Each structure stands twice: as structure tokens, then as C-alpha cells.
XYZ file of C-alpha atoms in Angstrom:
713
model
C 361.071 123.036 61.233
C 363.815 120.640 60.075
C 366.522 122.432 58.007
C 368.149 119.217 56.745
C 365.765 119.136 53.787
C 367.468 122.279 52.555
C 371.039 120.947 53.002
C 371.141 119.978 49.321
C 370.844 123.647 48.448
C 374.172 125.345 48.043
C 372.938 128.707 49.285
C 372.298 129.511 52.858
C 368.520 129.218 53.533
C 366.987 131.024 56.523
C 363.245 131.258 57.394
C 362.125 133.883 59.910
C 358.585 133.872 61.351
C 356.273 136.855 61.632
C 357.639 137.702 65.111
C 361.272 137.864 63.900
C 362.384 134.497 65.347
C 364.326 131.892 63.335
C 362.232 128.958 62.097
C 364.814 127.247 59.789
C 368.608 127.394 59.515
C 370.229 124.992 57.012
C 373.800 123.647 56.878
C 374.929 126.267 54.352
C 373.757 129.020 56.731
C 375.794 127.421 59.545
C 378.880 127.351 57.383
C 378.362 130.875 55.973
C 377.514 132.716 59.211
C 379.169 130.527 61.825
C 376.142 129.918 64.139
C 374.936 126.337 64.521
C 371.196 125.824 64.067
C 370.751 124.738 67.687
C 371.863 128.201 68.853
C 369.569 130.267 66.634
C 366.317 128.290 66.083
C 363.537 130.086 67.957
C 365.706 133.106 68.765
C 366.104 136.587 67.352
C 369.846 137.171 66.798
C 371.665 140.165 65.447
C 372.012 138.398 62.159
C 368.233 138.097 61.852
C 367.847 141.762 62.726
C 370.317 142.559 59.955
C 368.319 140.455 57.549
C 365.184 142.234 58.622
C 366.729 145.644 57.973
C 368.129 144.709 54.567
C 365.608 142.159 53.327
C 364.630 144.422 50.403
C 368.195 144.953 49.167
C 369.600 142.213 46.854
C 373.248 143.017 47.843
C 373.998 143.654 51.479
C 376.366 142.985 54.354
C 375.985 140.307 57.010
C 377.962 139.756 60.181
C 379.770 136.477 60.861
C 379.717 134.919 64.332
C 383.401 135.944 64.867
C 382.585 139.603 64.006
C 383.759 139.645 60.386
C 381.581 141.313 57.764
C 380.369 139.347 54.751
C 379.243 140.767 51.422
C 376.354 138.629 50.179
C 373.448 138.586 47.724
C 370.040 138.044 49.380
C 366.760 136.983 47.768
C 363.506 136.695 49.708
C 359.951 135.321 49.358
C 356.953 134.699 51.651
C 356.980 131.409 53.561
C 353.683 129.497 53.932
C 352.864 126.587 56.205
C 351.406 123.196 55.317
C 347.818 124.621 55.223
C 348.719 127.614 53.146
C 348.873 130.142 55.984
C 351.654 132.723 55.899
C 354.238 131.829 58.521
C 357.129 134.231 57.781
C 359.834 135.089 55.225
C 362.350 132.768 53.469
C 365.817 134.167 52.644
C 368.321 132.651 50.136
C 371.854 133.996 50.861
C 374.624 133.422 48.274
C 378.378 134.133 48.915
C 380.070 130.905 47.732
C 381.006 130.418 51.421
C 383.906 132.814 50.916
C 384.816 134.913 53.964
C 384.933 138.394 52.531
C 386.292 141.670 53.789
C 383.877 144.550 54.265
C 381.897 145.105 51.041
C 383.609 148.467 50.609
C 386.972 146.667 50.206
C 385.685 143.873 47.974
C 387.546 143.494 44.657
C 385.907 141.816 41.736
C 388.720 142.474 39.192
C 389.721 138.853 39.173
C 387.996 137.342 36.134
C 387.901 133.887 37.644
C 386.251 135.217 40.818
C 383.788 137.333 38.810
C 382.909 134.327 36.677
C 382.438 132.181 39.761
C 380.073 134.712 41.345
C 378.146 135.149 38.086
C 377.749 131.388 37.703
C 376.609 131.060 41.288
C 374.025 133.788 40.841
C 372.698 132.190 37.648
C 372.453 128.831 39.334
C 370.715 130.428 42.285
C 368.249 132.264 40.030
C 367.453 129.068 38.142
C 366.869 127.116 41.306
C 364.792 129.945 42.773
C 362.609 130.208 39.662
C 362.177 126.438 39.669
C 361.153 126.492 43.291
C 358.742 129.376 42.746
C 357.164 127.791 39.676
C 356.510 124.532 41.549
C 354.897 126.118 44.620
C 351.192 126.608 45.068
C 351.843 130.204 46.084
C 351.544 132.659 43.222
C 354.483 135.063 43.470
C 354.564 138.186 41.344
C 356.193 141.572 40.950
C 354.832 144.821 39.508
C 356.417 148.148 38.715
C 355.238 151.477 40.123
C 352.725 151.698 37.278
C 351.349 148.380 38.600
C 352.202 146.515 35.427
C 353.220 142.884 36.014
C 356.947 142.280 35.577
C 357.143 138.636 36.747
C 354.924 135.858 38.014
C 355.641 132.392 39.390
C 353.626 129.447 40.685
C 351.625 126.468 39.519
C 348.885 127.459 37.151
C 350.376 130.877 36.320
C 350.419 131.434 32.577
C 352.590 134.434 31.726
C 352.827 133.974 28.009
C 351.147 137.075 26.723
C 348.443 137.050 29.402
C 350.059 138.731 32.420
C 353.381 140.485 31.816
C 353.045 144.185 31.043
C 349.349 144.271 31.912
C 347.404 145.866 34.762
C 344.731 144.334 36.968
C 341.864 146.234 35.271
C 342.766 144.354 32.083
C 342.535 140.977 33.798
C 339.570 141.031 36.203
C 336.131 142.752 36.320
C 336.167 146.500 37.110
C 334.821 146.312 40.664
C 337.364 143.620 41.587
C 340.182 145.532 39.876
C 339.265 148.661 41.827
C 339.653 146.828 45.171
C 342.938 145.214 44.121
C 344.448 148.428 42.749
C 343.447 150.381 45.868
C 345.252 147.826 48.067
C 348.462 147.959 46.001
C 348.437 151.765 45.739
C 348.165 152.015 49.510
C 351.275 149.808 49.901
C 353.222 151.893 47.331
C 352.254 155.135 49.093
C 352.884 154.018 52.688
C 355.631 151.423 52.229
C 353.762 149.243 54.716
C 353.102 145.610 53.947
C 349.402 144.713 53.621
C 347.457 141.464 53.720
C 343.857 140.929 52.616
C 341.604 138.173 51.276
C 339.847 139.147 48.045
C 337.460 137.302 45.748
C 338.706 137.610 42.139
C 337.403 136.191 38.870
C 340.212 134.213 37.247
C 339.579 132.407 33.927
C 335.840 132.799 34.449
C 335.818 131.342 37.983
C 335.599 133.256 41.235
C 338.506 132.372 43.523
C 339.357 133.551 47.043
C 343.005 134.717 47.259
C 344.925 135.463 50.435
C 347.155 138.347 49.217
C 350.328 139.660 50.838
C 351.685 142.835 49.186
C 354.991 144.518 49.988
C 357.216 147.132 48.294
C 360.234 146.217 46.113
C 363.356 148.394 46.419
C 366.569 148.801 44.373
C 370.137 148.801 45.719
C 369.689 152.342 46.965
C 366.466 151.511 48.830
C 364.225 153.351 46.392
C 360.788 151.803 45.861
C 360.709 150.411 42.317
C 357.454 148.485 42.520
C 355.737 145.845 44.586
C 356.183 142.160 45.215
C 353.342 139.950 46.215
C 352.256 136.467 47.044
C 348.766 135.062 46.505
C 347.603 131.883 48.255
C 344.442 130.338 46.799
C 342.212 129.672 49.849
C 339.014 129.034 47.882
C 338.702 125.386 48.843
C 339.645 126.035 52.434
C 336.985 128.752 52.700
C 334.433 126.584 50.979
C 335.265 123.777 53.366
C 334.920 126.133 56.325
C 331.648 127.460 54.887
C 330.343 123.931 54.484
C 331.412 123.066 58.005
C 329.783 126.209 59.329
C 326.607 125.438 57.363
C 326.539 121.906 58.764
C 327.043 123.237 62.285
C 324.412 125.922 61.725
C 321.901 123.396 60.434
C 322.602 121.148 63.410
C 321.977 124.029 65.804
C 318.831 125.118 63.930
C 317.416 121.596 63.800
C 318.106 121.097 67.505
C 316.435 124.406 68.417
C 313.156 123.835 70.326
C 311.511 126.927 68.838
C 310.263 127.028 65.222
C 312.844 128.859 63.086
C 312.682 130.061 59.474
C 314.520 132.163 56.908
C 312.557 133.977 54.211
C 313.667 135.916 51.177
C 312.916 139.601 50.556
C 309.455 138.686 49.205
C 308.609 136.698 52.349
C 308.986 133.242 50.742
C 310.480 130.535 52.972
C 314.020 129.478 52.015
C 314.785 127.509 55.185
C 312.758 126.044 58.052
C 313.651 123.719 60.916
C 311.892 120.612 62.192
C 310.137 122.551 64.987
C 308.518 124.857 62.419
C 307.328 121.856 60.390
C 305.864 120.259 63.541
C 304.112 123.492 64.515
C 302.527 124.123 61.117
C 301.940 120.496 60.074
C 303.732 120.821 56.699
C 306.867 119.054 55.455
C 310.000 121.084 54.826
C 309.567 120.695 51.052
C 305.980 121.988 51.285
C 306.944 125.015 53.361
C 309.742 125.949 50.963
C 307.069 126.499 48.295
C 305.108 128.846 50.558
C 305.527 132.242 52.176
C 304.767 134.051 55.422
C 301.502 135.519 54.153
C 300.195 132.137 52.973
C 299.648 130.947 56.551
C 298.358 134.149 58.137
C 294.735 133.931 59.260
C 293.656 137.271 60.702
C 290.336 139.073 61.109
C 289.521 141.831 58.655
C 291.058 145.210 59.376
C 294.396 143.907 60.738
C 297.462 145.223 58.907
C 299.434 142.661 56.844
C 302.900 141.590 57.964
C 305.432 144.279 56.931
C 308.347 142.854 54.941
C 310.620 145.911 55.123
C 311.440 146.092 58.830
C 312.092 144.047 61.948
C 309.010 143.169 63.941
C 307.755 141.383 67.034
C 304.004 140.845 67.186
C 301.296 138.264 67.751
C 299.688 136.580 64.764
C 297.321 133.675 64.083
C 298.495 130.986 61.610
C 296.517 128.180 60.017
C 297.935 124.670 60.167
C 297.772 122.222 57.288
C 294.907 120.475 59.131
C 292.875 123.702 59.095
C 293.333 124.304 62.812
C 294.596 127.642 64.049
C 297.655 128.350 66.152
C 298.511 131.642 67.842
C 302.195 132.588 67.663
C 304.456 135.378 68.761
C 306.357 136.201 65.570
C 309.802 137.812 65.884
C 311.822 138.571 62.728
C 314.816 140.658 61.712
C 316.300 141.700 58.401
C 319.698 140.155 57.503
C 322.489 141.969 55.685
C 321.648 140.202 52.414
C 318.023 141.343 52.572
C 316.640 138.045 53.757
C 314.515 137.758 56.901
C 315.080 135.285 59.710
C 312.629 134.706 62.505
C 311.199 132.476 65.212
C 307.606 131.543 66.026
C 306.696 130.901 69.662
C 303.452 128.993 70.198
C 301.242 131.096 72.501
C 298.000 129.227 71.806
C 297.526 128.113 75.456
C 297.911 131.689 76.698
C 295.602 133.077 74.014
C 293.012 130.394 74.785
C 293.146 131.434 78.430
C 292.773 135.082 77.413
C 289.836 134.281 75.133
C 288.239 132.123 77.824
C 288.715 134.948 80.321
C 287.156 137.403 77.881
C 284.213 135.053 77.307
C 283.827 134.582 81.042
C 283.925 138.325 81.586
C 281.281 138.819 78.888
C 279.122 136.088 80.389
C 279.658 137.629 83.804
C 278.656 141.013 82.417
C 275.543 139.529 80.839
C 274.762 137.592 84.008
C 275.236 140.712 86.099
C 272.920 142.615 83.775
C 270.341 139.845 84.092
C 270.743 139.868 87.876
C 270.294 143.634 87.898
C 267.136 143.166 85.849
C 266.059 140.457 88.287
C 266.787 142.758 91.209
C 264.709 145.481 89.588
C 261.889 143.017 88.896
C 262.034 141.713 92.469
C 262.028 145.253 93.847
C 258.941 146.077 91.809
C 257.175 142.901 92.947
C 258.181 143.274 96.604
C 257.544 147.023 96.888
C 255.088 148.380 99.458
C 252.817 149.606 96.685
C 252.619 146.111 95.195
C 251.848 144.562 98.573
C 249.131 147.059 99.393
C 247.559 146.383 96.014
C 246.647 142.900 97.137
C 247.373 139.408 95.848
C 245.751 139.937 92.453
C 247.909 142.932 91.536
C 251.025 141.154 92.825
C 250.302 138.155 90.590
C 249.984 140.431 87.565
C 253.268 142.185 88.380
C 255.024 138.820 88.705
C 253.814 137.826 85.223
C 254.819 141.190 83.722
C 258.346 141.101 85.187
C 258.910 137.435 84.198
C 257.893 138.182 80.600
C 260.244 141.177 80.511
C 263.226 139.190 81.816
C 263.093 136.449 79.158
C 261.238 138.297 76.392
C 258.268 135.942 76.578
C 255.056 136.565 74.633
C 252.649 135.198 77.232
C 252.632 134.400 80.947
C 250.222 132.972 83.496
C 250.321 131.791 87.113
C 248.327 128.716 88.068
C 248.206 125.916 90.570
C 250.453 122.910 90.126
C 247.456 120.856 89.028
C 246.140 123.506 86.670
C 248.843 123.967 84.025
C 247.503 125.534 80.827
C 247.100 122.440 78.676
C 244.078 123.524 76.665
C 244.854 123.761 72.965
C 243.190 127.148 72.746
C 245.305 128.709 75.479
C 248.134 130.959 74.111
C 250.717 129.348 76.389
C 249.787 125.813 75.336
C 249.841 126.856 71.654
C 253.363 128.312 71.793
C 256.414 126.570 70.315
C 258.571 127.160 73.400
C 257.160 126.896 76.942
C 258.959 127.491 80.237
C 257.317 126.211 83.452
C 258.831 127.091 86.844
C 257.301 126.188 90.245
C 256.947 128.913 92.893
C 258.105 127.524 96.239
C 257.687 128.970 99.738
C 259.766 127.215 102.406
C 260.050 124.268 100.025
C 256.322 124.011 99.508
C 254.733 124.846 96.128
C 252.188 127.641 96.128
C 251.767 127.869 92.349
C 253.478 127.582 88.970
C 254.676 130.236 86.535
C 254.091 129.449 82.838
C 255.831 131.485 80.085
C 255.523 131.063 76.316
C 257.285 132.177 73.128
C 255.967 132.230 69.614
C 258.161 130.545 66.931
C 261.716 130.994 68.154
C 264.673 128.895 66.866
C 266.498 129.144 70.190
C 263.561 128.823 72.577
C 264.277 129.324 76.252
C 267.875 128.925 77.415
C 269.270 127.500 80.630
C 270.056 131.081 81.663
C 266.389 131.986 81.113
C 265.332 129.068 83.300
C 267.767 130.093 86.038
C 266.706 133.737 86.064
C 262.997 132.890 86.107
C 263.566 130.340 88.880
C 265.149 133.052 91.014
C 262.289 135.393 90.205
C 259.753 132.681 91.059
C 261.319 132.300 94.506
C 261.024 136.024 95.204
C 257.548 136.065 93.681
C 256.411 133.249 95.990
C 257.568 135.290 98.996
C 255.810 138.411 97.697
C 252.578 136.548 97.005
C 252.639 134.879 100.430
C 253.379 138.219 102.087
C 250.527 139.823 100.173
C 248.188 137.105 101.399
C 249.427 137.460 104.969
C 249.081 141.226 104.756
C 245.510 140.883 103.588
C 244.780 138.510 106.444
C 246.613 140.731 108.950
C 244.768 143.825 107.854
C 241.482 141.975 108.256
C 242.540 140.773 111.718
C 243.724 144.244 112.759
C 240.494 145.825 111.621
C 238.550 143.172 113.545
C 240.687 143.709 116.649
C 240.266 147.479 116.462
C 236.512 147.007 116.215
C 236.541 144.735 119.265
C 238.774 147.090 121.265
C 236.621 150.090 120.341
C 233.478 148.240 121.432
C 235.059 146.974 124.641
C 236.567 150.346 125.556
C 233.230 152.071 124.916
C 231.298 149.539 127.006
C 233.839 149.748 129.847
C 234.102 153.512 129.892
C 230.343 154.005 130.278
C 230.064 152.336 133.762
C 233.416 153.824 134.792
C 232.128 157.278 133.989
C 229.023 156.581 136.146
C 231.215 155.380 139.043
C 233.390 158.486 138.771
C 230.324 160.768 138.824
C 228.915 159.081 141.921
C 232.300 159.266 143.686
C 232.518 162.976 142.875
C 228.973 163.553 144.161
C 229.799 161.623 147.313
C 232.915 163.734 147.889
C 230.912 166.972 147.567
C 228.003 165.947 149.899
C 229.855 164.126 152.698
C 232.000 165.564 155.456
C 233.173 162.344 157.105
C 236.927 162.141 156.517
C 236.803 158.383 156.012
C 234.080 158.703 153.391
C 236.012 161.426 151.610
C 239.155 159.244 151.569
C 237.213 156.341 150.100
C 235.744 158.640 147.463
C 239.218 159.846 146.437
C 240.477 156.261 146.199
C 237.503 155.309 144.042
C 238.203 158.185 141.670
C 241.900 157.213 141.469
C 240.952 153.631 140.666
C 238.555 154.803 137.988
C 241.330 156.927 136.463
C 243.641 153.926 136.473
C 241.005 151.806 134.739
C 240.564 154.459 132.101
C 244.327 154.540 131.543
C 244.365 150.763 131.138
C 241.660 151.031 128.485
C 243.738 153.737 126.787
C 246.762 151.432 127.001
C 244.875 148.768 125.105
C 244.113 151.244 122.349
C 247.693 152.543 122.382
C 249.007 148.977 121.967
C 246.929 148.546 118.862
C 247.999 151.927 117.498
C 251.672 151.135 118.147
C 251.428 147.876 116.240
C 249.958 149.736 113.287
C 252.402 152.627 113.557
C 249.533 155.044 114.199
C 250.407 156.305 117.715
C 250.170 160.114 117.908
C 251.475 162.265 120.794
C 249.752 165.234 122.359
C 252.710 167.342 123.461
C 252.628 170.091 126.034
C 254.964 171.798 128.509
C 254.837 170.021 131.891
C 256.808 169.576 135.120
C 258.284 166.071 135.048
C 259.125 166.085 138.760
C 255.585 167.064 139.722
C 254.144 164.290 137.516
C 256.377 161.669 139.125
C 255.431 162.917 142.611
C 251.798 162.389 141.671
C 252.542 158.772 140.767
C 254.285 158.255 144.104
C 251.255 159.696 145.897
C 248.897 157.291 144.073
C 251.009 154.210 144.870
C 251.850 155.196 148.463
C 248.793 153.448 150.023
C 249.397 150.311 147.973
C 253.081 150.281 148.908
C 252.190 150.747 152.606
C 249.848 147.781 152.473
C 252.740 145.642 151.083
C 255.241 147.080 153.600
C 257.237 148.649 150.763
C 258.717 152.121 150.977
C 258.848 154.483 147.956
C 261.587 157.134 147.786
C 261.694 160.027 145.315
C 265.105 161.499 144.457
C 264.711 164.444 142.124
C 266.294 167.861 141.789
C 264.530 170.923 140.479
C 264.083 170.491 136.718
C 263.019 172.990 134.037
C 259.678 172.361 132.317
C 259.783 169.810 129.501
C 257.647 169.075 126.450
C 255.995 165.632 126.464
C 252.639 163.869 126.262
C 251.649 163.905 129.944
C 248.974 161.200 129.881
C 251.052 158.697 127.947
C 254.275 159.362 129.865
C 252.263 159.134 133.117
C 251.181 155.679 131.962
C 254.844 154.715 131.488
C 255.795 155.779 135.012
C 252.655 154.146 136.460
C 253.604 150.881 134.794
C 257.233 150.928 135.978
C 256.400 151.937 139.570
C 253.484 149.492 139.742
C 255.738 146.611 138.630
C 258.425 147.662 141.140
C 255.947 147.680 144.039
C 254.324 144.427 142.896
C 257.570 142.451 142.628
C 259.356 143.934 145.726
C 260.004 141.859 148.834
C 258.303 142.806 152.100
C 260.268 145.623 153.665
C 261.828 146.556 150.344
C 262.500 150.004 148.930
C 261.488 151.392 145.547
C 263.583 154.385 144.424
C 262.512 156.867 141.714
C 265.288 159.148 140.487
C 265.288 161.911 137.863
C 268.490 163.652 136.759
C 270.196 165.408 133.853
C 272.902 163.231 132.278
C 274.851 163.720 129.027
C 272.339 166.247 127.694
C 269.312 164.039 128.405
C 266.734 163.608 131.194
C 267.083 160.122 132.673
C 264.394 158.505 134.850
C 265.238 155.324 136.800
C 262.974 153.028 138.856
C 264.891 150.625 141.117
C 263.460 147.842 143.269
C 264.825 145.138 145.568
C 262.551 142.440 144.250
C 262.923 139.034 142.656
C 264.720 140.314 139.543
C 264.481 139.001 135.957
C 266.133 135.844 134.592
C 268.917 136.544 132.042
C 267.154 134.591 129.271
C 264.029 136.757 129.727
C 265.795 140.141 129.614
C 265.850 140.473 125.773
C 262.062 139.941 125.614
C 260.695 142.052 128.482
C 259.606 144.825 126.087
C 257.956 142.446 123.575
C 254.199 142.493 123.056
C 252.273 140.089 125.341
C 255.431 138.927 127.126
C 255.117 138.766 130.923
C 256.962 137.145 133.819
C 253.927 137.337 136.133
C 252.271 134.111 137.187
C 248.634 133.342 136.505
C 246.506 136.235 135.210
C 248.462 139.006 136.939
C 249.654 140.688 133.687
C 248.674 141.231 130.070
C 252.151 141.725 128.634
C 251.245 145.146 127.215
C 252.645 147.511 129.860
C 256.348 147.419 128.929
C 255.546 147.072 125.209
C 253.541 150.329 125.365
C 256.181 151.971 127.588
C 258.869 151.329 124.965
C 256.634 152.643 122.159
C 255.799 155.848 124.072
C 259.428 156.536 125.072
C 260.729 155.940 121.557
C 257.956 158.125 120.115
C 259.334 160.929 122.343
C 262.814 160.383 120.836
C 264.148 158.567 123.937
C 265.248 155.024 124.754
C 264.374 152.490 127.467
C 266.289 149.536 128.917
C 266.559 147.328 132.027
C 269.326 145.961 134.232
C 268.522 143.075 136.558
C 270.081 140.490 138.837
C 267.877 137.564 139.919
C 267.180 137.711 143.694
C 268.531 141.270 144.047
C 266.137 143.402 142.015
C 265.837 145.362 138.775
C 266.444 148.908 137.510
C 264.448 150.308 134.586
C 265.866 153.354 132.766
C 264.324 155.643 130.182
C 265.522 158.918 128.737
C 263.893 161.993 127.213
C 265.452 164.781 125.177
C 265.934 168.033 127.080
C 263.436 170.847 126.545
C 265.712 172.622 124.034
C 265.975 169.389 122.010
C 262.496 168.000 122.544
C 260.525 166.725 119.567
C 258.168 169.063 117.775
C 254.422 168.594 118.251
């Protein structure tokens, strides 16, 4: 700060900032105290410390640069910058530039000197009052009773309006209370205070930046306060306007819809994003409130206006469309409410679509469960055994139940119910679905509804189409079952007739062979008789095998269980096939340990072993060996028949136990032997399988439960 502007002032002028450093030092100060301005500006010298210690005392002592002591009169006032901000303290020091002895030795008896000092002080007071009255800073003093004793500054009218009065006589009570409390605190503590207060002056509210300090007499006793008031109303209004402009710029640039509402929920401010979201202009929204746009189902609580909240709501646009928002608001200090609205319509649409899909899925699942139940009823064994007619009726009943139809009928594709008198043809809504089996139509399902505004839906058509597919299978199966049962009954009749006609001559042959064995003594004749009887027995077993095959197919095979010696039975088979094996140059070996008696059907199991050994002998090479083995293994009895014959091709292995399958050439086999063998073994609770290598032979295995685990009769 340039001190030359103050060189016209006779007194020494010094300005010290808030940190105690020198801001200004005029020419009179240089002459009075001896320090040039260049040495003290920006520094804190002893002289400034002295000023700081004695700034409240009008008469004090200062130290000259050469160490001498000066008696001076000091006046002070706050110093403000160009923008009205307090920057420090200004001191006016008057001593007529006379180098004085210590103040204790000062003599003022000389009238001329006394008059000179008095004149100087008067001049200084006049200039100081002039300066104070022309500044924009209001400077005032008050006594300890806080009555105004002086006031300076532009716009201050002291003629009967200020001097001798207190603040409660000048401003409203609440403002006076704040102002008085501030000044009382300074009087009680002696500590300077600064505060911005809004006061009503001449009917207008003004913002004053107040600095209050204590005033002391020559002895340092507090005699009142001195203060300075800087009117910062316009600056604060300017700052407020700037802040408002900046705030509006930020709000308008915000991507999310923003609003401010009063305590009743009426909009007082909205941004462009809120207008775009809701479809209203800013002027239109400022005439509306939060509750005007809410569109909620019945039973939902209204928006609370007395607390902060964050919740999802549905609003109605100006166009009538709805938008889902996440509404977040908070209460401001002045009671207003500010908030943002985030558009969550896409997410809510997804949630609603998911809910609809889940409901449709639930309904579809329920329909499918009904379809499954209907299909189960149609395809059940009871329905099939009832015949085609009952199955058709069940199909109609289940189809009507699924789609709530009044009538139903099944007809051929060329026989749709078109007669006007037919209930289906007379209905308002008709659903026709073909019944297909392997892509070929076997009939058509016709369903009808009496007057119905909705008629049949696409879902009804889909569910009935699925049912029609299952119904076609059930109807075809019922037809096939009827045909099969007729064929089985016919085959059983044929087999019964054939077995009866065959057994009659066989019985006669067996009787004659027995008679021959009893009346002849020639060993060769007796041997032939035994062979005849064995052959007759084998023929009878073959006839029984035919009947067993039929019973197995129908699931009607019954076992006649008894306790027998398995090893003895197998030895009997070996004895029967020994002559045949000898004729083919095949050797049969029996490998069996002593076994406990077992429970099984002897005749049927004997047929199994006969079949396996007969096949082994038949397919063995000349000079081959057929091995029968019986052993206990893993808690079961296992019987194996191994040959060194031609073996079985790999592609034929999975089918060797199928009905009518045979690997024999010509008319050498019926394909029933292994089929019956599997049925008999499995009926005993065992299992049967084969291992074979072409050109090396085959091994047939079958197992039986041990006696302590054998099946019950």
C-alpha cells in the first residue's frame, strides 16, 4: 500500500494488518519515529508491538529509532480494503514532530507549547472526524450501558436518532437481542469480536459486517466499546445471485430430473430433465404438486410430506402415459423438500413381463399337469383293456375337461359333424383337431362351446392338439391290443389242439416201448426200447416248450417248485446226450462238486439244460469237447455249458435270447429254445447270458439263487 497519499497529513499515519505487520508508513511517521518506510513495510518492528500494546490508550509512549522515548497522542480506527473487507488497524500519531523526553519528564507549563499541542489536537480531531464521516464504514462508540456516544460515516444521521439510545430502541427486538448479546460478550471478555448480522435500518433489512472492540481510558479501564460496521448487503446479494446462477446451471445440466417443493408438496423449482420426463413445461409444473402426478393402485399409502423418503412410485405424464420412477427426497432446513426422480420404467417393464411370463408359465404348467393326468387316464391299463370304444369315450371326456367344452365327438376326417341338428355343429365356438399316428390321420376330435365371448384360445388348441396325439397312440394301442388278444387266443387254441393231437400217438409209442422192455430179454432190444422212451420224453418236452413259449409271452408262466439235486439232474442230461455226442465224435465232461439240495421246477429247468447241452453238441466240431460245470459263486449257483464249436457272430449276440431268433440253417431250429430258457431262469430269480468268439466256441451261463434264498412256491 502506497503511503504517499497520506503525506499531506501532518500526523504520522501507520496501518498494521491483522497479523501485526506494517501495511502503510507515511512521511510523517518516518520523520517522527526515524524508520524509513522501506525498512518497516511488511515487518513487525518493536514500534508496531508498542502500538499494539497501547492502541487503546490515547496518550502513550513510543520509541524512536535512536532509542529515545516520545510522548505522543494516538487515535485508531479499523482499516478496510477496496472491497470492504477488514484488513487491519489505522493509527494517527500526533506529536508535532518534537523529540520529547520520557513522558514522565514532559513539561507543559509553557503556554505557547500548550497552545500548540491543543491546536494540533483540534486540527487532528477535525480531520479525523471529516475522514470518518466520508468513509463508507460506520464507526461508532458506546458506553458501558451500551448507549451510543458517537457515530461517523456516510448515511449516519445522529441528530436525535442515535446518540444516547440503545439498540433495542432502534431495531426489532429479535435483532436487538443478537446485537446486544455480541456487545455484552466483548465488554465482559475484553476480546474483539466480528460477526455479520442482518439488521432492519430505516425499514430495510441490511447485512452488516460488525467489528466490536472495547474502549479504554488513560488508565486502561474499559469505558465502553468502539465498533465499525461495513454494509455488505450488496456484496452478499451479488454472491447470492452468483450462487443462484451457478446452482441453476448445475441443476439444468443435471441428467436426472430434479425438483424443489414447498412444505405442502407444491413444486417451486424443476429442471429441464424433469420437464422432459413428465412432458410438462416448467411453468405448468410450478402450478402443480407431487400428489398431482401420482398414479398408484388403491391401498398404497400416499407420499409422506413430513420426512425423507426413497421409494418407487408411478407417475402419469401429460400425454396420459405412465412412467415408473425411483423417488428420493429430503427435507431442507427451511422446510422445503428437494428430490430427484430416476426413470426405472425399463426395469419395471422387465419385472412386469417376468411376472406375466411366470404367471403364464404357471398356468401352462397347470394345463400340462392336467394334460398329463388326462393322458395317464387315457393310456392306463384299465382304459386299454376296456377296448377301443371305452378309450374313445375317455378321450372325449378328458378333452372336454381340459378346455371346458360343452360337447365332444370323435369322427373320421371325412365325417365331421356338419349336420345342423348336431350339438357340435350348432355351437358358436368349435375346435377341430386331427388325431395323427406316425403322421397319418386316424380320426378327428371335435369340441364345441355354447355362446362364449372368448371362444377357444390358442392355448386351448395347443393343449387339445397334444392330447389328440396321445389319444391317437392310445386308440391305436387299444386296437392292436384287441387284435393281439384275438391272435393270442387263436394261437393258444391251435397249440392246445396240436399238443393234444401229438401227445396221443406219443403216449401210445411210450406204452408199446414200455411193454417191449418188460417182455424182451435181448439186450439190444432193451437198449432200443430205452432210446425210444427217451425220444418220446424229449418230444413231450418240446410240446411243453411250445406251450411255455406262449405262456411266457402272455406273462402266465407258473413254476412247480420242489427240492431237487441239481447235480443229479445235470448228470441225467449228460447220460441222455452221451450216445448222440458219441455218434458226432464229441466228448461231454461234467465238472460238479457236491451241492446241497435246491428248490426249483425240475421239468422246466431240465428243459433249459437240455436245450443248452443239445445246442453245444449240435454246433461242436468233430473231436470237440462240451464241458458242463456247476459251482457256488458269490452266493449263487452258476451253471456253465462250454463248447468248441463255430461260435456266434458279434452282431447276433444281443438277439440270441429273442423269440423265434435262430442261427441254425434250414429247418434245424424253431427259435424258441433260448427264449424259453431265459424266461424259465428269470422266473426262478436268476439270470442268463452268453460269451462267444466266432471259430472258437461259446459259453452259456445261468444262475440260480441258493437254497436259503430260493424263491417261494
